Amino acid sequence: MQGLLLYMAARFRARPGDGEPRQVFGHRNLEIGWTAAPALILAVVFVLMLPALRSASAPEGDALPVVAIGHQWWWEFQYPNQGALTANELHIPVGQPVHVQLESADVIHSFWIPRLNGKTDLIPGKTNYLWLHAQEADTYLGQCAEFCGIQHAWMLLRVVAQAPADFDAWVANERQPAAAPAAAVAQGQQLFTQRTCINCHTIQGTSARGTVGPDLTHMGSRQTIGAGVLDNTLDNMRRWLKNPQAIKPGSNMPDFHLSDADVDALAAYLEGLK
Ligand code: CUA
């Protein structure tokens, strides 16, 4: 900006006169003035901003720290103080500031909940931060706002802001390992741990310890499947397991050509993980 102003000033000064004696000193003072004034204003604003910049990168007071990790194409949310972890659906307490640390597992993503904050990038190898502060209990919809590959459009997320007591109850449940499945769906758990599912997914309380895909310990309690691509219902879980690539092409969830019986057993098991 200053460079542009100086360039314009130089051009103005170089223009041949039209017979009138040029007011060289008047113009020069004007140039110095319009260059120095904005520079001074920017310098003052910069100094005033420094404390805000510093506070943005560290949680303070009663802030709830959360780590958000962008993956192609889903979100991982960690609660370091609570020892809890979930995916795609961030729960926060109403009225308490939430300090979100943003990381990426692969490419650049962007965290955007339009009703709660502006867009902030999640950049591999660099940590960014943002604050969330929900004033009323609601579900706030958001999405990845940086093109990150073929399923960028289906990298949705949602923030569930709850009364503090409800949030505490949610955290307490999240911290529990998956409940032992009822006899009717025990076959689903057996399939899950015998097949390749465990290479990518974790279900606390079982031998499934993969971290490539979302943690599924409480899958049944989430609102959506596949980071927002389907509502989380038993029927949709069947559709998803039957052929994920038909629903979210390019995602890391392969089509395992499961039989209908296996799909039914797995879907019943996963939907029972509340
Ligand atoms: Cu992640 Cu777009």
Coordinates of C-alpha atoms and ligand atoms in Angstrom, one line a residue:
M1 CA 0.0 0.0 0.0
Q2 CA 2.7 2.4 1.0
G3 CA 4.7 1.3 -2.1
L4 CA 1.7 2.1 -4.3
L5 CA 1.4 5.6 -2.7
L6 CA 5.0 6.4 -3.2
Y7 CA 4.8 5.2 -6.8
M8 CA 1.8 7.5 -7.4
A9 CA 3.6 10.3 -5.7
A10 CA 6.6 9.9 -8.0
R11 CA 4.5 9.8 -11.1
F12 CA 2.7 12.9 -10.0
R13 CA 5.9 14.8 -9.4
A14 CA 7.4 13.7 -12.8
R15 CA 4.5 15.1 -14.8
P16 CA 5.5 18.1 -16.8
G17 CA 4.1 21.4 -15.6
D18 CA 1.4 23.2 -17.6
G19 CA 3.0 26.6 -17.3
E20 CA 2.2 27.2 -13.7
P21 CA 5.2 27.0 -11.3
R22 CA 5.0 23.7 -9.5
Q23 CA 4.6 23.8 -5.8
V24 CA 7.4 21.3 -5.2
F25 CA 7.6 21.7 -1.4
G26 CA 3.8 21.7 -1.0
H27 CA 3.5 18.4 -2.9
R28 CA 6.4 16.8 -1.0
N29 CA 4.9 17.7 2.3
L30 CA 1.6 16.2 1.2
E31 CA 3.4 13.0 0.1
I32 CA 5.2 12.7 3.3
G33 CA 2.0 13.3 5.2
W34 CA -0.1 10.7 3.4
T35 CA 2.7 8.2 3.7
A36 CA 3.5 8.8 7.3
A37 CA 0.0 9.0 8.7
P38 CA -1.2 5.5 7.6
A39 CA 2.2 4.0 8.6
L40 CA 1.8 5.6 12.1
I41 CA -1.8 4.4 12.5
L42 CA -0.7 0.8 11.5
A43 CA 2.2 0.9 13.9
V44 CA -0.2 1.9 16.8
V45 CA -2.8 -0.7 15.8
F46 CA 0.0 -3.4 15.7
V47 CA 1.1 -2.6 19.2
L48 CA -2.4 -2.5 20.5
M49 CA -3.1 -6.0 18.9
L50 CA -0.1 -7.7 20.5
P51 CA -1.8 -8.7 23.8
A52 CA -4.8 -10.1 21.8
L53 CA -2.4 -12.1 19.5
R54 CA -0.7 -13.6 22.6
S55 CA -4.0 -14.6 24.3
A56 CA -5.3 -16.3 21.2
S57 CA -2.7 -19.0 21.4
A58 CA -3.1 -20.1 25.0
P59 CA -6.1 -21.2 26.9
E60 CA -6.8 -19.1 29.9
G61 CA -9.1 -19.1 33.0
D62 CA -11.9 -21.6 32.8
A63 CA -11.5 -22.3 29.1
L64 CA -12.1 -25.8 27.9
P65 CA -9.1 -27.0 25.7
V66 CA -10.0 -29.1 22.7
V67 CA -7.8 -30.5 19.9
A68 CA -9.3 -30.7 16.4
I69 CA -7.5 -32.7 13.8
G70 CA -8.5 -32.6 10.2
H71 CA -8.3 -35.9 8.2
Q72 CA -9.4 -36.6 4.6
W73 CA -12.4 -36.4 5.1
W74 CA -13.5 -36.3 8.7
W75 CA -12.7 -34.6 12.0
E76 CA -11.1 -35.9 15.1
F77 CA -11.8 -34.1 18.4
Q78 CA -9.7 -34.7 21.5
Y79 CA -10.5 -33.5 25.0
P80 CA -7.1 -33.6 26.7
N81 CA -8.3 -32.6 30.2
Q82 CA -11.1 -35.1 30.1
G83 CA -9.3 -38.0 28.4
A84 CA -12.1 -38.2 25.9
L85 CA -12.1 -38.5 22.1
T86 CA -14.7 -38.4 19.4
A87 CA -15.3 -37.6 15.7
N88 CA -17.2 -35.2 13.5
E89 CA -19.5 -34.0 16.3
L90 CA -17.9 -31.6 18.8
H91 CA -19.8 -31.3 22.1
I92 CA -19.1 -28.2 24.1
P93 CA -20.7 -26.6 27.2
V94 CA -22.8 -23.5 26.8
G95 CA -21.4 -20.3 28.4
Q96 CA -17.9 -21.6 28.7
P97 CA -15.1 -20.5 26.3
V98 CA -13.6 -23.3 24.3
H99 CA -10.0 -23.1 23.1
V100 CA -9.6 -25.2 20.0
Q101 CA -6.1 -26.2 18.9
L102 CA -6.2 -27.0 15.1
E103 CA -4.0 -29.7 13.5
S104 CA -4.0 -31.6 10.3
A105 CA -3.1 -35.3 9.7
D106 CA -2.7 -34.8 5.9
V107 CA -3.5 -31.7 3.8
I108 CA -4.8 -28.2 4.6
H109 CA -8.4 -28.2 5.9
S110 CA -10.4 -25.3 7.3
F111 CA -12.6 -25.3 10.4
W112 CA -15.7 -23.3 9.9
I113 CA -18.9 -23.0 12.0
P114 CA -20.5 -19.9 10.5
R115 CA -22.7 -19.2 13.6
L116 CA -19.8 -19.5 16.0
N117 CA -16.5 -18.4 14.4
G118 CA -14.7 -17.4 11.2
K119 CA -12.7 -19.8 9.1
T120 CA -9.3 -21.0 10.4
D121 CA -7.0 -23.3 8.5
L122 CA -5.7 -26.6 9.8
I123 CA -2.2 -26.9 8.4
P124 CA 0.1 -29.9 8.4
G125 CA 3.1 -29.2 10.7
K126 CA 1.7 -25.9 12.0
T127 CA -0.7 -25.3 14.9
N128 CA -3.5 -22.8 14.7
Y129 CA -6.0 -21.8 17.4
L130 CA -9.5 -20.4 17.6
W131 CA -12.1 -19.7 20.3
L132 CA -15.7 -21.0 20.4
H133 CA -18.2 -19.5 22.8
A134 CA -21.7 -20.8 22.4
Q135 CA -24.4 -18.7 24.2
E136 CA -27.3 -21.0 23.8
A137 CA -27.8 -24.8 23.6
D138 CA -28.2 -25.8 20.0
T139 CA -26.6 -27.8 17.2
Y140 CA -24.3 -25.6 15.1
L141 CA -23.6 -26.9 11.6
G142 CA -20.2 -26.4 10.0
Q143 CA -18.0 -27.7 7.2
C144 CA -14.4 -27.8 6.0
A145 CA -13.9 -24.6 4.1
E146 CA -10.7 -25.4 2.2
F147 CA -10.7 -27.7 -0.8
C148 CA -8.9 -30.8 0.5
G149 CA -9.6 -33.5 -2.1
I150 CA -12.5 -35.3 -3.8
Q151 CA -14.7 -35.6 -0.7
H152 CA -14.1 -32.0 0.6
A153 CA -17.8 -31.3 0.2
W154 CA -18.6 -34.2 2.6
M155 CA -16.3 -33.1 5.3
L156 CA -19.1 -31.7 7.4
L157 CA -19.0 -31.1 11.2
R158 CA -21.4 -30.0 13.8
V159 CA -21.0 -28.5 17.3
V160 CA -23.5 -29.6 19.9
A161 CA -23.6 -27.0 22.6
Q162 CA -25.2 -28.3 25.8
A163 CA -26.0 -27.1 29.3
P164 CA -22.9 -27.8 31.4
A165 CA -24.5 -30.7 33.3
D166 CA -25.5 -32.3 30.0
F167 CA -22.0 -31.8 28.6
D168 CA -20.5 -33.4 31.8
A169 CA -22.9 -36.4 31.3
W170 CA -21.8 -36.7 27.7
V171 CA -18.1 -36.6 28.6
A172 CA -18.7 -39.2 31.3
N173 CA -20.3 -41.5 28.8
E174 CA -17.6 -40.9 26.1
R175 CA -14.9 -41.9 28.7
Q176 CA -16.5 -45.3 29.1
P177 CA -15.3 -48.2 27.0
A178 CA -17.9 -49.7 24.6
A179 CA -20.6 -51.7 26.5
A180 CA -20.4 -55.4 26.0
P181 CA -22.8 -56.2 23.1
A182 CA -26.1 -57.9 23.8
A183 CA -26.2 -61.6 22.6
A184 CA -28.2 -60.6 19.5
V185 CA -25.4 -58.3 18.2
A186 CA -22.3 -60.1 19.6
Q187 CA -21.8 -61.5 16.2
G188 CA -21.3 -58.0 14.9
Q189 CA -18.5 -57.4 17.4
Q190 CA -16.9 -60.7 16.4
L191 CA -17.0 -59.7 12.7
F192 CA -15.6 -56.3 13.5
T193 CA -12.6 -57.6 15.4
Q194 CA -11.9 -60.5 13.0
R195 CA -12.1 -58.5 9.8
T196 CA -10.0 -55.6 8.7
C197 CA -12.1 -53.0 10.4
I198 CA -9.7 -53.0 13.3
N199 CA -6.8 -51.8 11.1
C200 CA -8.4 -48.4 10.9
H201 CA -10.8 -48.0 13.8
T202 CA -10.7 -48.0 17.5
I203 CA -13.5 -49.3 19.8
Q204 CA -12.4 -48.9 23.4
G205 CA -12.9 -52.1 25.4
T206 CA -12.2 -54.3 22.3
S207 CA -9.0 -55.3 20.4
A208 CA -9.8 -52.6 17.8
R209 CA -7.0 -50.0 18.0
G210 CA -6.7 -48.5 14.6
T211 CA -6.3 -44.7 14.3
V212 CA -6.6 -44.1 10.6
G213 CA -10.4 -43.7 10.7
P214 CA -12.8 -42.3 13.3
D215 CA -13.0 -43.8 16.8
L216 CA -16.2 -45.8 16.9
T217 CA -16.5 -46.4 20.6
H218 CA -19.8 -44.5 20.8
M219 CA -20.7 -44.5 17.1
G220 CA -24.4 -45.2 17.9
S221 CA -24.8 -41.9 19.8
R222 CA -23.6 -39.7 16.9
Q223 CA -26.0 -37.8 14.6
T224 CA -24.4 -38.7 11.3
I225 CA -22.3 -41.3 9.4
G226 CA -19.3 -40.5 7.3
A227 CA -18.8 -36.9 8.5
G228 CA -22.3 -35.8 7.6
V229 CA -22.9 -37.8 4.4
L230 CA -25.8 -39.8 6.0
D231 CA -28.1 -39.4 9.0
N232 CA -27.1 -42.0 11.6
T233 CA -29.8 -44.6 11.3
L234 CA -29.7 -48.4 11.3
D235 CA -30.8 -48.4 7.7
N236 CA -28.2 -45.9 6.6
M237 CA -25.5 -47.8 8.5
R238 CA -26.4 -50.8 6.4
R239 CA -26.2 -48.8 3.2
W240 CA -22.8 -47.4 4.3
L241 CA -21.3 -50.8 5.2
K242 CA -22.8 -52.4 2.0
N243 CA -20.8 -50.0 -0.2
P244 CA -19.2 -46.9 1.3
Q245 CA -17.6 -46.0 -2.1
A246 CA -21.1 -45.6 -3.6
I247 CA -21.9 -43.1 -0.9
K248 CA -18.6 -41.3 -0.4
P249 CA -16.4 -42.1 -3.4
G250 CA -12.6 -41.8 -2.8
S251 CA -12.9 -42.1 1.0
N252 CA -10.5 -44.4 2.8
M253 CA -13.3 -46.7 3.8
P254 CA -13.2 -49.5 1.2
D255 CA -16.0 -51.6 -0.2
F256 CA -15.4 -55.0 1.5
H257 CA -18.2 -56.7 -0.5
L258 CA -19.8 -57.8 2.8
S259 CA -22.7 -60.3 2.7
D260 CA -26.1 -58.9 3.7
A261 CA -25.9 -61.0 6.8
D262 CA -22.6 -59.6 7.8
V263 CA -23.8 -56.0 7.0
D264 CA -26.8 -56.6 9.3
A265 CA -24.7 -57.9 12.1
L266 CA -22.1 -55.1 11.9
A267 CA -24.7 -52.4 11.6
A268 CA -26.7 -53.7 14.6
Y269 CA -23.5 -53.8 16.7
L270 CA -22.2 -50.3 15.7
E271 CA -25.6 -48.7 16.2
G272 CA -25.8 -50.3 19.6
L273 CA -22.6 -48.4 20.7
K274 CA -24.3 -45.5 22.5
Ligands
CUA1 CU1 -11.1 -30.8 4.6 CU2 -12.0 -29.6 2.8

